[in-house]
Each structure stands twice: as C-alpha cells, then as structure tokens.
Amino acid sequence: MEPPSRVEFSNNSGTELRCSADGYPAPRLTWLTREGATARDVPGLRHTRSDGTLVFPPFPRSEYRQDVHDAVYQCSASNPAGIVLSREVHVRGGM
C-alpha cells in the first residue's frame, strides 16, 4: 500500500502516513527523508509506529519545524530479496 503523493494538515489535527508491504520474510518498513536518511523520531513532532506508520501529532505553533512539517518523505520496504521505495510524499503541516 503506497501513501498519497501530497498530504496537508493543520497543527491542531496532525496526520498519519501509512505504508505497508507483503513479502517473505516480512519486509522492514522505514521512512526516509528527501536526502535518503532515516526519518528519526523527533519527540512530540514525528515518530514511527511499529506498524510502519509515520505519525505527525498535533503540535503548538511555536514548535513548527520546516525540516519536519514541510518536507518530502518516502517509505522503504526491505528484506533479503531487495528494497522497494514508495513515491515521494510531500508533507505540509501548518497553522
């Protein structure tokens, strides 16, 4: 299951990006930034759940970060058979 290409949300609502893949062995799902680095957890602003969902919780306006809330992400599914990348997801969170 591939995420949408564009997601907009308000700081009051937050949002979730879902990604899933089937395979044997079960693929490991990770989210990458536009630069190809793993999208690490940012306390209170972005985290990845164990099911591979990238979560942007509601946040105070004062904690807006362009590198988190106005960025491009890709889901990566990998196992010993190889790696598959989703389309780019343009995320924009704001007031």
Coordinates of C-alpha atoms in Angstrom, one line a residue:
M1 CA 0.0 0.0 0.0
E2 CA 1.5 3.3 -1.1
P3 CA 0.9 6.6 0.6
P4 CA -0.6 9.6 -1.3
S5 CA 1.8 12.0 -3.1
R6 CA 0.7 15.1 -1.1
V7 CA -0.6 15.4 2.5
E8 CA -1.6 18.7 4.1
F9 CA -2.6 19.0 7.7
S10 CA -3.1 21.6 10.5
N11 CA -1.1 21.8 13.6
N12 CA -4.3 21.2 15.5
S13 CA -5.1 17.9 13.8
G14 CA -1.8 16.2 13.0
T15 CA -1.8 13.3 10.5
E16 CA -0.6 9.8 9.8
L17 CA 1.2 8.4 6.8
R18 CA 0.5 4.7 6.3
C19 CA 2.7 2.3 4.3
S20 CA 2.6 -1.5 4.1
A21 CA 4.2 -4.2 2.1
D22 CA 3.9 -8.0 1.9
G23 CA 6.8 -10.4 1.4
Y24 CA 8.7 -13.3 2.9
P25 CA 10.4 -12.7 5.1
A26 CA 8.2 -9.8 6.2
P27 CA 9.6 -6.5 4.9
R28 CA 11.0 -4.0 7.3
L29 CA 9.3 -0.6 6.8
T30 CA 11.2 2.6 7.3
W31 CA 10.6 6.2 6.4
L32 CA 13.3 8.2 4.6
T33 CA 13.8 12.0 4.1
R34 CA 14.4 13.5 0.7
E35 CA 18.1 13.2 1.3
G36 CA 17.7 9.4 1.9
A37 CA 18.4 9.4 5.6
T38 CA 16.1 7.6 8.0
A39 CA 13.4 9.9 9.4
R40 CA 14.3 9.7 13.0
D41 CA 11.8 10.3 15.8
V42 CA 11.5 14.0 16.9
P43 CA 9.8 14.0 20.3
G44 CA 6.4 15.5 20.1
L45 CA 6.6 16.2 16.4
R46 CA 7.2 13.0 14.4
H47 CA 7.6 9.3 15.2
T48 CA 7.2 5.9 13.5
R49 CA 5.0 3.3 15.0
S50 CA 5.9 -0.4 14.9
D51 CA 3.4 -1.0 12.0
G52 CA 5.4 1.4 9.8
T53 CA 3.0 4.4 10.1
L54 CA 4.7 7.8 10.2
V55 CA 2.9 9.9 12.8
F56 CA 2.8 13.7 13.0
P57 CA 0.9 14.5 16.2
P58 CA -0.8 17.9 16.8
F59 CA 1.8 20.5 17.8
P60 CA 1.9 24.0 19.2
R61 CA 2.5 26.7 16.6
S62 CA 5.7 27.6 18.4
E63 CA 7.2 24.1 17.7
Y64 CA 6.7 24.2 13.9
R65 CA 9.9 22.9 12.1
Q66 CA 10.2 23.2 8.4
D67 CA 12.5 20.2 8.2
V68 CA 9.7 18.1 9.8
H69 CA 6.4 19.7 8.8
D70 CA 7.2 20.9 5.3
A71 CA 9.3 18.1 3.9
V72 CA 9.4 15.1 1.5
Y73 CA 9.3 11.5 2.7
Q74 CA 9.5 8.0 1.2
C75 CA 8.5 4.7 2.6
S76 CA 11.1 2.0 2.2
A77 CA 10.2 -1.7 2.4
S78 CA 13.2 -4.0 2.6
N79 CA 14.0 -7.7 3.2
P80 CA 16.8 -10.0 1.9
A81 CA 15.1 -10.1 -1.6
G82 CA 15.6 -6.3 -2.0
I83 CA 14.3 -2.8 -1.4
V84 CA 11.2 -1.1 -2.7
L85 CA 10.6 2.7 -2.3
S86 CA 7.2 4.3 -2.4
R87 CA 6.5 7.5 -4.4
E88 CA 7.6 10.7 -2.7
V89 CA 5.1 12.2 -0.2
H90 CA 5.1 16.0 0.1
V91 CA 4.0 16.8 3.6
R92 CA 2.9 20.2 4.7
G93 CA 1.7 20.9 8.2
G94 CA 0.8 24.3 9.3
M95 CA -1.4 26.7 11.2

